Amino acid sequence: MTTLTAVIDLDLPGPTISRHVYGHFAEHLGRCIYGGFWVGEDSPVPNVRGIRSDVVEALRALRIPNLRWPGGCFADDYHWRDGIGPRDQRPRMVNSHWGDVVEDNAFGTHEFMDLCELLGAVPYVSGNVGSGSVREMSEWIEYLTRADDSPMAALRRENGREDPWTVPFWGIGNEAWGCGGNLRVEQFASLARQYSTYVREHAGNDLYRVAAGASDHDLHWTEVLMQSFDALDAGDGPAQPFQGISLHYYTMTGPWSDKGSATRFTEDEWYVALARAAVMDTLLDRHGAVMDRYDPKKRVGLVVDEWGTWWNVEQGTNPGFLHQQNTLRDALVATTHLDAFHRHADRVAMANIAQTVNVLQAMILTDPATGALVLTPSYHVFEMNTGHHDASALAVHLKGDVPTRDVEGTPLALLSASASTTGSSALVSLSNLDADEPLTLVLDLRGREVAGHAARVLTAATLDAHNTPQRPEHVAPAKFDGVRPHARGLEVELPPHSYVTVELALH
Ligand code: AHR
């Protein structure tokens, strides 16, 4: 049997892994904003100006770089002026996409910007193309970022905020092929150019505008959006008319009509989920190849601003609220995606897992009755990976036979790996996707002297292990002692269904 070896040249740093690929997403959907982030100032749940303190404290450990808001599909129904001014005078609206519930607009622009400041995250505002207007979007960015006495800056001051905010990221529409207007890409590409023109840079606020991009394998959408640019390969200026285009991809084991259960799944479904997560790498290759044809200098970023697992909702919950549990399987879906983002660091500028609290592949679940907070296995992956933020990607070359399993007619590699370096340290991420078997791997570490290592593991006895208020630490990272010195560097014994990080101190 050949030994499986991962060769890593520690002295050949590649492109920077933007911390923004660790972005998050908070939509007015179910209990993400209301109950998740926002409880209101009068709530018995401890809060700062209405925002839950425990949620903020837990998320600060993830060093969330950016937060996307207010949607999703909700963004193309959202009219920002409804969410400013005295809360008791704000108009109500129907959240027709998500549960058909009445939204009272208690959480609006000021509350979102306050949340970002509490989290230490920068805002990624998703503007309304589907049912909004160019003027509405133009006035929103003026309201947020203008310093002088312009009409919108004056209105912001009337509402209690003197200084402009910094808003680096701006979405031009969302899923324009679907809930964002059911548009044809040719029509949307023109609209995106038009809207982008009026999303202006006020008071030195540099903007990274993201045009609503493709779903899954829709390469035509990406191609037509790339044709919207004028002479991308000329000069050294920033990409125009927008700087990024998005891509959405969700992982499920069934069709949309029956996506699979979050917690009750077979071993086969474990592999199906991970194989479908691995599709992200293929999507980045394919959409990236289309972008390369128009943009060989990689000025336009690919922004995966919605990704993650999407399961059938938990029994007894509102089907429109997308509330699901989160198991060890979700954690490995996350590591598989994050490895793919690291490997494509030269093109992937940003990514946002959907969604931060109580919705889809959440970091945090809160109990509606008791308010108790639970950190999910996915949360722990994001915490274990903070060392990759803004580090330089390192290529991981696998030598030997990587075990595979045939899943839906395609071989799934049962090891996912990526690495990065800051110069003085390196972080190696290793996921053993095998449900039953351990995996021995030699890390052949070249080019730098390794002064020491520390490893952590995220695993559990069963594939469906998850955290609850009764067992909040059932799946949590632990110190890992399965790393031994080896003539070539280190030897790692990966437990079955596990995620291991090895941090290396470099001389
Ligand atoms: O994240 C949930 C929904 O998924 C978003 O609102 C939409 O953009 C996507 O279809």
mmCIF file with all atom_site columns, C-alpha atoms in Angstrom, residues 108-109 123 178 213 291 341 372 390 407-408 424:
data_model
loop_
_atom_site.group_PDB
_atom_site.id
_atom_site.type_symbol
_atom_site.label_atom_id
_atom_site.label_alt_id
_atom_site.label_comp_id
_atom_site.label_asym_id
_atom_site.label_entity_id
_atom_site.label_seq_id
_atom_site.pdbx_PDB_ins_code
_atom_site.Cartn_x
_atom_site.Cartn_y
_atom_site.Cartn_z
_atom_site.occupancy
_atom_site.B_iso_or_equiv
_atom_site.pdbx_formal_charge
_atom_site.auth_seq_id
_atom_site.auth_comp_id
_atom_site.auth_asym_id
_atom_site.auth_atom_id
_atom_site.pdbx_PDB_model_num
ATOM 1  C CA . GLY A 1 108 ? -33.755 48.767 9.473   1.00 0.00 ? 108 GLY A CA 1
ATOM 2  C CA . THR A 1 109 ? -30.710 50.596 8.200   1.00 0.00 ? 109 THR A CA 1
ATOM 3  C CA . PRO A 1 123 ? -21.651 45.860 5.756   1.00 0.00 ? 123 PRO A CA 1
ATOM 4  C CA . GLY A 1 178 ? -35.729 34.111 -10.061 1.00 0.00 ? 178 GLY A CA 1
ATOM 5  C CA . GLY A 1 213 ? -24.943 36.344 -10.736 1.00 0.00 ? 213 GLY A CA 1
ATOM 6  C CA . MET A 1 291 ? -14.417 34.797 -16.427 1.00 0.00 ? 291 MET A CA 1
ATOM 7  C CA . PHE A 1 341 ? -12.492 28.847 -1.827  1.00 0.00 ? 341 PHE A CA 1
ATOM 8  C CA . ALA A 1 372 ? -30.999 29.529 24.986  1.00 0.00 ? 372 ALA A CA 1
ATOM 9  C CA . ASP A 1 390 ? -5.985  37.036 4.715   1.00 0.00 ? 390 ASP A CA 1
ATOM 10 C CA . VAL A 1 407 ? -21.402 8.680  -5.434  1.00 0.00 ? 407 VAL A CA 1
ATOM 11 C CA . GLU A 1 408 ? -24.158 9.129  -8.009  1.00 0.00 ? 408 GLU A CA 1
ATOM 12 C CA . SER A 1 424 ? 5.541   32.979 10.566  1.00 0.00 ? 424 SER A CA 1
#
